[in-house]
mmCIF file of C-alpha atoms and ligand atoms in Angstrom:
data_model
loop_
_atom_site.group_PDB
_atom_site.id
_atom_site.type_symbol
_atom_site.label_atom_id
_atom_site.label_comp_id
_atom_site.label_asym_id
_atom_site.label_seq_id
_atom_site.Cartn_x
_atom_site.Cartn_y
_atom_site.Cartn_z
ATOM 1 C CA MET A 1 0.000 0.000 0.000
ATOM 2 C CA THR A 2 1.270 3.461 -0.869
ATOM 3 C CA GLN A 3 2.894 5.254 2.028
ATOM 4 C CA VAL A 4 1.556 8.492 3.431
ATOM 5 C CA TYR A 5 3.531 11.524 4.499
ATOM 6 C CA PHE A 6 2.952 11.963 8.222
ATOM 7 C CA ASN A 7 4.777 14.463 10.427
ATOM 8 C CA GLY A 8 7.955 14.414 8.362
ATOM 9 C CA GLN A 9 8.074 10.629 7.820
ATOM 10 C CA TRP A 10 6.903 8.287 5.086
ATOM 11 C CA VAL A 11 4.889 5.523 6.726
ATOM 12 C CA ALA A 12 2.241 2.915 5.916
ATOM 13 C CA PRO A 13 -1.269 4.431 6.343
ATOM 14 C CA GLU A 14 -2.008 2.164 9.318
ATOM 15 C CA ALA A 15 1.167 3.399 11.055
ATOM 16 C CA ALA A 16 0.041 7.054 10.865
ATOM 17 C CA LYS A 17 -1.593 7.471 14.279
ATOM 18 C CA VAL A 18 -2.990 10.738 15.672
ATOM 19 C CA SER A 19 -3.166 11.567 19.385
ATOM 20 C CA VAL A 20 -6.609 11.723 21.013
ATOM 21 C CA PHE A 21 -5.534 15.209 22.133
ATOM 22 C CA ASP A 22 -4.993 16.364 18.578
ATOM 23 C CA ARG A 23 -6.867 19.626 18.142
ATOM 24 C CA GLY A 24 -8.046 18.505 14.732
ATOM 25 C CA PHE A 25 -9.833 15.628 16.477
ATOM 26 C CA LEU A 26 -11.048 17.647 19.478
ATOM 27 C CA PHE A 27 -11.997 20.944 17.823
ATOM 28 C CA GLY A 28 -11.731 20.532 14.059
ATOM 29 C CA ASP A 29 -8.827 22.951 14.501
ATOM 30 C CA GLY A 30 -7.084 22.522 11.174
ATOM 31 C CA VAL A 31 -7.212 23.078 7.441
ATOM 32 C CA TYR A 32 -6.920 20.920 4.348
ATOM 33 C CA GLU A 33 -6.421 20.805 0.602
ATOM 34 C CA VAL A 34 -7.427 18.410 -2.159
ATOM 35 C CA ILE A 35 -5.055 18.569 -5.124
ATOM 36 C CA PRO A 36 -5.616 16.593 -8.327
ATOM 37 C CA ALA A 37 -3.131 15.071 -10.751
ATOM 38 C CA PHE A 38 -4.110 13.839 -14.201
ATOM 39 C CA GLY A 39 -1.841 11.458 -16.098
ATOM 40 C CA ARG A 40 0.553 11.825 -13.125
ATOM 41 C CA ARG A 41 0.846 15.580 -13.655
ATOM 42 C CA LEU A 42 -0.309 17.919 -10.914
ATOM 43 C CA PHE A 43 -2.941 20.477 -11.803
ATOM 44 C CA GLY A 44 -2.950 23.734 -9.839
ATOM 45 C CA ALA A 45 -0.365 22.644 -7.264
ATOM 46 C CA VAL A 46 0.865 26.199 -6.705
ATOM 47 C CA PRO A 47 -2.563 27.840 -6.195
ATOM 48 C CA HIS A 48 -3.557 24.936 -3.933
ATOM 49 C CA LEU A 49 -0.393 25.398 -1.856
ATOM 50 C CA ASP A 50 -0.981 29.152 -1.798
ATOM 51 C CA ARG A 51 -4.507 28.575 -0.527
ATOM 52 C CA LEU A 52 -3.153 26.186 2.116
ATOM 53 C CA THR A 53 -0.705 28.862 3.291
ATOM 54 C CA ARG A 54 -3.518 31.404 3.377
ATOM 55 C CA SER A 55 -5.883 29.112 5.318
ATOM 56 C CA LEU A 56 -3.087 28.357 7.816
ATOM 57 C CA HIS A 57 -2.256 32.039 8.148
ATOM 58 C CA GLU A 58 -5.905 32.949 8.778
ATOM 59 C CA ILE A 59 -6.071 30.538 11.738
ATOM 60 C CA GLY A 60 -2.599 31.362 13.044
ATOM 61 C CA ILE A 61 -0.710 28.159 12.207
ATOM 62 C CA GLU A 62 2.709 28.466 10.641
ATOM 63 C CA ASN A 63 3.070 26.519 7.404
ATOM 64 C CA PRO A 64 5.152 23.498 8.465
ATOM 65 C CA LEU A 65 6.790 22.987 5.047
ATOM 66 C CA SER A 66 8.375 25.234 2.453
ATOM 67 C CA ARG A 67 6.818 25.449 -1.020
ATOM 68 C CA GLN A 68 9.549 23.200 -2.425
ATOM 69 C CA ALA A 69 9.189 20.654 0.382
ATOM 70 C CA TRP A 70 5.438 20.439 -0.297
ATOM 71 C CA LEU A 71 6.078 20.027 -4.026
ATOM 72 C CA ASP A 72 8.523 17.185 -3.270
ATOM 73 C CA VAL A 73 5.903 15.467 -1.094
ATOM 74 C CA LEU A 74 3.269 15.857 -3.827
ATOM 75 C CA ALA A 75 5.649 14.525 -6.488
ATOM 76 C CA ARG A 76 6.370 11.395 -4.482
ATOM 77 C CA LEU A 77 2.679 10.775 -3.760
ATOM 78 C CA VAL A 78 1.813 11.110 -7.447
ATOM 79 C CA ALA A 79 4.687 8.847 -8.511
ATOM 80 C CA ASP A 80 3.753 6.124 -5.982
ATOM 81 C CA CYS A 81 -0.004 6.095 -6.564
ATOM 82 C CA ALA A 82 -1.482 3.009 -8.225
ATOM 83 C CA THR A 83 -3.394 5.080 -10.782
ATOM 84 C CA ASP A 84 -2.406 7.875 -13.185
ATOM 85 C CA ASP A 85 -5.195 10.183 -12.007
ATOM 86 C CA VAL A 86 -4.666 11.025 -8.372
ATOM 87 C CA SER A 87 -6.413 12.950 -5.623
ATOM 88 C CA ILE A 88 -3.987 14.199 -2.981
ATOM 89 C CA TYR A 89 -5.279 15.063 0.446
ATOM 90 C CA ILE A 90 -3.321 17.392 2.746
ATOM 91 C CA GLN A 91 -4.342 18.163 6.310
ATOM 92 C CA VAL A 92 -2.575 20.323 8.878
ATOM 93 C CA THR A 93 -3.919 20.706 12.404
ATOM 94 C CA ARG A 94 -2.743 22.743 15.373
ATOM 95 C CA GLY A 95 -1.215 19.621 16.917
ATOM 96 C CA ALA A 96 -1.693 17.778 20.196
ATOM 97 C CA PRO A 97 -0.931 19.764 23.366
ATOM 98 C CA ALA A 98 -1.169 17.825 26.652
ATOM 99 C CA LYS A 99 -4.343 19.556 27.789
ATOM 100 C CA ARG A 100 -7.622 20.429 26.072
ATOM 101 C CA ASP A 101 -8.113 24.183 26.075
ATOM 102 C CA HIS A 102 -10.076 26.258 23.564
ATOM 103 C CA ALA A 103 -7.356 28.902 23.284
ATOM 104 C CA TYR A 104 -4.369 28.175 21.071
ATOM 105 C CA PRO A 105 -1.527 26.419 22.944
ATOM 106 C CA ASN A 106 1.113 28.885 24.084
ATOM 107 C CA PRO A 107 3.870 28.211 23.235
ATOM 108 C CA PRO A 108 2.610 26.472 20.078
ATOM 109 C CA VAL A 109 3.130 22.722 19.694
ATOM 110 C CA ALA A 110 4.185 20.972 16.487
ATOM 111 C CA PRO A 111 1.320 20.816 13.983
ATOM 112 C CA THR A 112 0.062 17.442 12.805
ATOM 113 C CA VAL A 113 0.749 17.073 9.100
ATOM 114 C CA LEU A 114 -0.697 14.486 6.743
ATOM 115 C CA ALA A 115 -0.492 14.093 2.978
ATOM 116 C CA SER A 116 -1.886 11.038 1.225
ATOM 117 C CA ALA A 117 -2.926 9.992 -2.254
ATOM 118 C CA SER A 118 -5.880 8.049 -3.570
ATOM 119 C CA PRO A 119 -7.113 7.181 -7.056
ATOM 120 C CA LEU A 120 -9.151 9.979 -8.623
ATOM 121 C CA GLN A 121 -12.339 8.548 -10.134
ATOM 122 C CA PRO A 122 -13.496 10.494 -13.172
ATOM 123 C CA VAL A 123 -17.164 11.505 -13.335
ATOM 124 C CA SER A 124 -18.941 8.793 -15.317
ATOM 125 C CA PRO A 125 -19.588 9.478 -19.027
ATOM 126 C CA THR A 126 -23.286 8.711 -18.443
ATOM 127 C CA VAL A 127 -23.533 11.550 -15.915
ATOM 128 C CA LEU A 128 -21.646 13.894 -18.239
ATOM 129 C CA LYS A 129 -24.058 12.978 -21.032
ATOM 130 C CA SER A 130 -27.281 13.461 -19.097
ATOM 131 C CA GLY A 131 -26.132 15.971 -16.475
ATOM 132 C CA ALA A 132 -26.459 15.616 -12.727
ATOM 133 C CA ARG A 133 -29.174 16.484 -10.261
ATOM 134 C CA ALA A 134 -28.738 19.004 -7.439
ATOM 135 C CA ILE A 135 -30.877 20.103 -4.519
ATOM 136 C CA THR A 136 -30.883 23.449 -2.727
ATOM 137 C CA VAL A 137 -30.371 23.618 1.042
ATOM 138 C CA PRO A 138 -29.962 26.498 3.488
ATOM 139 C CA ASP A 139 -26.310 27.435 3.991
ATOM 140 C CA LEU A 140 -25.702 26.644 7.658
ATOM 141 C CA ARG A 141 -21.960 27.402 7.579
ATOM 142 C CA TRP A 142 -19.967 29.933 9.554
ATOM 143 C CA GLY A 143 -18.749 33.397 8.552
ATOM 144 C CA ARG A 144 -15.334 32.374 7.145
ATOM 145 C CA CYS A 145 -16.119 29.938 4.346
ATOM 146 C CA ASP A 146 -13.018 31.246 2.525
ATOM 147 C CA ILE A 147 -10.865 29.237 4.969
ATOM 148 C CA LYS A 148 -10.592 25.600 3.910
ATOM 149 C CA SER A 149 -11.278 24.344 7.406
ATOM 150 C CA VAL A 150 -11.697 20.671 8.292
ATOM 151 C CA ASN A 151 -14.850 21.752 10.150
ATOM 152 C CA LEU A 152 -17.212 20.437 7.495
ATOM 153 C CA LEU A 153 -20.371 19.442 9.379
ATOM 154 C CA PRO A 154 -22.733 21.756 7.450
ATOM 155 C CA ASN A 155 -21.108 20.698 4.174
ATOM 156 C CA ILE A 156 -21.314 16.984 4.869
ATOM 157 C CA MET A 157 -24.899 17.248 6.147
ATOM 158 C CA ALA A 158 -25.822 19.123 2.968
ATOM 159 C CA ARG A 159 -24.089 16.550 0.757
ATOM 160 C CA GLN A 160 -25.788 13.734 2.641
ATOM 161 C CA GLN A 161 -29.176 15.366 2.005
ATOM 162 C CA ALA A 162 -28.254 15.483 -1.674
ATOM 163 C CA VAL A 163 -27.273 11.805 -1.713
ATOM 164 C CA ALA A 164 -30.499 10.873 0.086
ATOM 165 C CA ALA A 165 -32.420 12.756 -2.621
ATOM 166 C CA GLY A 166 -30.505 10.947 -5.390
ATOM 167 C CA ALA A 167 -28.613 14.143 -6.246
ATOM 168 C CA ALA A 168 -24.906 14.744 -6.913
ATOM 169 C CA GLU A 169 -24.581 18.054 -5.111
ATOM 170 C CA ALA A 170 -26.303 20.367 -2.649
ATOM 171 C CA ILE A 171 -26.382 24.052 -3.583
ATOM 172 C CA LEU A 172 -26.040 26.239 -0.510
ATOM 173 C CA VAL A 173 -28.438 29.186 -0.259
ATOM 174 C CA ARG A 174 -27.873 32.145 2.057
ATOM 175 C CA GLU A 175 -30.424 34.979 2.224
ATOM 176 C CA GLY A 176 -32.021 33.930 -1.039
ATOM 177 C CA MET A 177 -28.690 33.737 -2.899
ATOM 178 C CA ALA A 178 -27.204 30.543 -4.330
ATOM 179 C CA LEU A 179 -23.510 30.779 -3.442
ATOM 180 C CA GLU A 180 -21.714 27.506 -4.050
ATOM 181 C CA GLY A 181 -22.062 23.747 -3.665
ATOM 182 C CA ALA A 182 -21.341 21.685 -0.552
ATOM 183 C CA ALA A 183 -17.923 20.901 -2.081
ATOM 184 C CA SER A 184 -17.882 22.892 -5.322
ATOM 185 C CA ASN A 185 -18.312 26.355 -6.816
ATOM 186 C CA LEU A 186 -21.450 27.271 -8.737
ATOM 187 C CA PHE A 187 -21.840 28.749 -12.229
ATOM 188 C CA ALA A 188 -24.994 29.634 -14.171
ATOM 189 C CA VAL A 189 -25.551 30.862 -17.719
ATOM 190 C CA ILE A 190 -28.177 33.606 -17.614
ATOM 191 C CA ASP A 191 -28.926 35.920 -20.570
ATOM 192 C CA GLU A 192 -25.620 35.252 -22.361
ATOM 193 C CA ASP A 193 -23.504 35.828 -19.228
ATOM 194 C CA LEU A 194 -21.719 33.303 -17.063
ATOM 195 C CA ILE A 195 -22.512 34.130 -13.430
ATOM 196 C CA THR A 196 -20.681 32.982 -10.311
ATOM 197 C CA ALA A 197 -20.542 34.300 -6.756
ATOM 198 C CA PRO A 198 -17.677 36.731 -6.045
ATOM 199 C CA LEU A 199 -14.809 35.839 -3.741
ATOM 200 C CA GLY A 200 -15.405 36.791 -0.124
ATOM 201 C CA VAL A 201 -16.092 35.203 3.232
ATOM 202 C CA HIS A 202 -19.190 33.316 2.049
ATOM 203 C CA ILE A 203 -17.512 31.001 -0.463
ATOM 204 C CA LEU A 204 -14.334 29.017 -0.798
ATOM 205 C CA GLY A 205 -12.135 30.475 -3.547
ATOM 206 C CA GLY A 206 -11.952 27.325 -5.657
ATOM 207 C CA VAL A 207 -8.803 26.651 -7.640
ATOM 208 C CA THR A 208 -10.908 25.168 -10.452
ATOM 209 C CA ARG A 209 -13.175 28.237 -10.367
ATOM 210 C CA GLN A 210 -10.181 30.566 -10.731
ATOM 211 C CA ALA A 211 -8.488 28.440 -13.412
ATOM 212 C CA LEU A 212 -11.712 28.492 -15.424
ATOM 213 C CA LEU A 213 -12.091 32.265 -15.015
ATOM 214 C CA ASP A 214 -8.449 32.770 -16.072
ATOM 215 C CA LEU A 215 -8.958 30.614 -19.139
ATOM 216 C CA ILE A 216 -12.203 32.404 -20.048
ATOM 217 C CA GLN A 217 -10.474 35.764 -19.766
ATOM 218 C CA ARG A 218 -7.397 34.642 -21.709
ATOM 219 C CA ASP A 219 -9.392 33.191 -24.600
ATOM 220 C CA ARG A 220 -12.375 35.574 -24.324
ATOM 221 C CA LEU A 221 -14.793 32.669 -24.154
ATOM 222 C CA ILE A 222 -17.862 34.283 -22.550
ATOM 223 C CA PRO A 223 -18.704 37.448 -20.557
ATOM 224 C CA VAL A 224 -18.464 36.738 -16.819
ATOM 225 C CA VAL A 225 -20.356 38.485 -14.034
ATOM 226 C CA GLU A 226 -19.240 37.777 -10.468
ATOM 227 C CA THR A 227 -22.358 38.201 -8.374
ATOM 228 C CA PRO A 228 -24.427 35.931 -6.123
ATOM 229 C CA ILE A 229 -27.247 34.211 -8.002
ATOM 230 C CA PRO A 230 -30.794 34.781 -6.681
ATOM 231 C CA ILE A 231 -32.344 31.374 -6.240
ATOM 232 C CA ASP A 232 -35.289 31.992 -8.613
ATOM 233 C CA ARG A 233 -32.866 33.108 -11.344
ATOM 234 C CA LEU A 234 -30.893 29.898 -10.808
ATOM 235 C CA PHE A 235 -34.022 27.835 -11.485
ATOM 236 C CA ASP A 236 -34.586 29.811 -14.718
ATOM 237 C CA ALA A 237 -30.948 29.701 -15.869
ATOM 238 C CA GLN A 238 -30.213 28.344 -19.348
ATOM 239 C CA GLU A 239 -27.370 26.271 -17.891
ATOM 240 C CA VAL A 240 -25.894 25.439 -14.496
ATOM 241 C CA PHE A 241 -22.676 23.662 -13.607
ATOM 242 C CA VAL A 242 -20.437 23.242 -10.567
ATOM 243 C CA THR A 243 -16.644 23.074 -10.438
ATOM 244 C CA SER A 244 -14.163 21.322 -8.189
ATOM 245 C CA SER A 245 -10.774 19.673 -8.288
ATOM 246 C CA THR A 246 -12.295 16.208 -8.267
ATOM 247 C CA ARG A 247 -15.200 16.771 -10.691
ATOM 248 C CA ASP A 248 -13.929 19.479 -13.078
ATOM 249 C CA LEU A 249 -17.031 21.103 -14.615
ATOM 250 C CA LEU A 250 -20.065 19.018 -13.678
ATOM 251 C CA PRO A 251 -23.259 19.923 -15.576
ATOM 252 C CA ILE A 252 -26.403 20.234 -13.454
ATOM 253 C CA THR A 253 -29.601 19.574 -15.386
ATOM 254 C CA ARG A 254 -32.110 19.308 -12.545
ATOM 255 C CA ILE A 255 -32.385 21.374 -9.372
ATOM 256 C CA ASN A 256 -35.076 20.216 -6.948
ATOM 257 C CA GLU A 257 -38.131 19.776 -9.214
ATOM 258 C CA HIS A 258 -36.862 22.266 -11.821
ATOM 259 C CA VAL A 259 -35.425 21.200 -15.156
ATOM 260 C CA VAL A 260 -32.451 23.395 -16.121
ATOM 261 C CA GLY A 261 -32.676 24.719 -19.702
ATOM 262 C CA ASP A 262 -33.703 21.886 -22.027
ATOM 263 C CA GLY A 263 -32.695 19.260 -19.460
ATOM 264 C CA LYS A 264 -29.400 18.407 -21.145
ATOM 265 C CA PRO A 265 -25.851 19.678 -20.560
ATOM 266 C CA GLY A 266 -25.771 22.928 -22.484
ATOM 267 C CA GLU A 267 -23.691 24.374 -25.280
ATOM 268 C CA VAL A 268 -21.720 26.730 -22.997
ATOM 269 C CA TRP A 269 -20.827 23.869 -20.655
ATOM 270 C CA GLN A 270 -19.698 21.754 -23.611
ATOM 271 C CA ARG A 271 -17.514 24.522 -24.968
ATOM 272 C CA LEU A 272 -15.999 25.456 -21.593
ATOM 273 C CA SER A 273 -15.528 21.884 -20.524
ATOM 274 C CA ALA A 274 -13.627 21.018 -23.728
ATOM 275 C CA ALA A 275 -11.517 24.182 -23.414
ATOM 276 C CA PHE A 276 -10.828 23.377 -19.765
ATOM 277 C CA ALA A 277 -9.714 19.821 -20.565
ATOM 278 C CA ALA A 278 -7.228 21.212 -23.105
ATOM 279 C CA TYR A 279 -6.088 23.888 -20.625
ATOM 280 C CA LYS A 280 -5.449 21.235 -17.983
ATOM 281 C CA ARG A 281 -3.232 19.303 -20.378
ATOM 282 C CA GLU A 282 -1.420 22.530 -21.223
ATOM 283 C CA VAL A 283 -0.665 23.745 -17.704
ATOM 284 C CA SER A 284 -0.340 20.541 -15.634
ATOM 285 C CA GLN A 285 3.145 19.774 -14.360
HETATM 286 N N1 LIG B 301 -13.761 20.707 -2.062
HETATM 287 N N2 LIG B 301 -16.302 25.094 -2.378
HETATM 288 C C1 LIG B 301 -16.202 24.205 -1.373
HETATM 289 C C2 LIG B 301 -17.016 24.413 -0.150
HETATM 290 C C3 LIG B 301 -15.333 23.103 -1.503
HETATM 291 O O1 LIG B 301 -15.208 22.224 -0.489
HETATM 292 C C4 LIG B 301 -14.590 22.930 -2.705
HETATM 293 C C5 LIG B 301 -13.636 21.786 -2.906
HETATM 294 C C6 LIG B 301 -14.747 23.883 -3.726
HETATM 295 C C7 LIG B 301 -13.987 23.788 -5.021
HETATM 296 O O2 LIG B 301 -12.633 24.097 -4.815
HETATM 297 P P1 LIG B 301 -11.482 23.519 -5.759
HETATM 298 O O3 LIG B 301 -11.852 23.877 -7.158
HETATM 299 O O4 LIG B 301 -10.266 24.192 -5.302
HETATM 300 O O5 LIG B 301 -11.470 22.025 -5.569
HETATM 301 C C8 LIG B 301 -15.596 24.961 -3.519
HETATM 302 C C9 LIG B 301 -12.845 19.596 -2.140
HETATM 303 C C10 LIG B 301 -12.739 18.973 -3.500
HETATM 304 C C11 LIG B 301 -13.191 18.613 -1.050
HETATM 305 O O6 LIG B 301 -13.592 19.074 0.013
HETATM 306 O O7 LIG B 301 -13.033 17.405 -1.222
#
């Protein structure tokens, strides 16, 4: 079995043991990243590592590894994985002080650091052909959704509701605005524009979202408007899709009881998705 990187060592997954006093376990006091590789080439490693540094900074944990050290860890995980398409998981918590206390340990203790790889399953061609179903749920998250915190209870409860409803994603709605998915960013085609929520504390700044926006701007693919999407406009959108590192651009053709557009993945999604696949091949390392 492929080894995992755990607190500076390479060990078998079953040998990577976390203390019961780890603050990730006790408080969800940590952050994470999910970084994809396709054909054993990393996509977006630098923006993912930048986001990790930012998340750590926002919660006052020093990044335990340099950029190059992280890249070396990622390279080894990708090389050792059984499959060519890989999903890398990184988690850093505030470590395991001797005593449980809400305040940060002072002086700080060593963070707990994990990086592991697993096969990345592509979205099935059947789903890409017909599009996926989504449901809307109230956004129950906190006020700093821009931090990629391991505190994911509202996200996992939302995703579980989606699964129970036979849907692929839950779209989170705050004050009447559709912001993002439980684990993805949200895009809608409305009146010739591509709409997505702006960066800020209410969404996670997705690496896939930004890569797509960069590509759209570079190749002038479609006008983009960054604004939250009122829920009734989402139901009336010509097209809807969600983006994430593990699902690329996933077309959504049903939301609750509403059929999106003509019920099939739309022309804009097809165009952007093909352009994005080519872009990934171009910029992966
Ligand atoms: N989630 N928004 C949320 C709340 C997310 O959890 C994610 C990713 C995204 C998309 O970000 P990116 O394009 O950088 O993957 C947006 C990962 C995949 C996860 O939790 O497994």
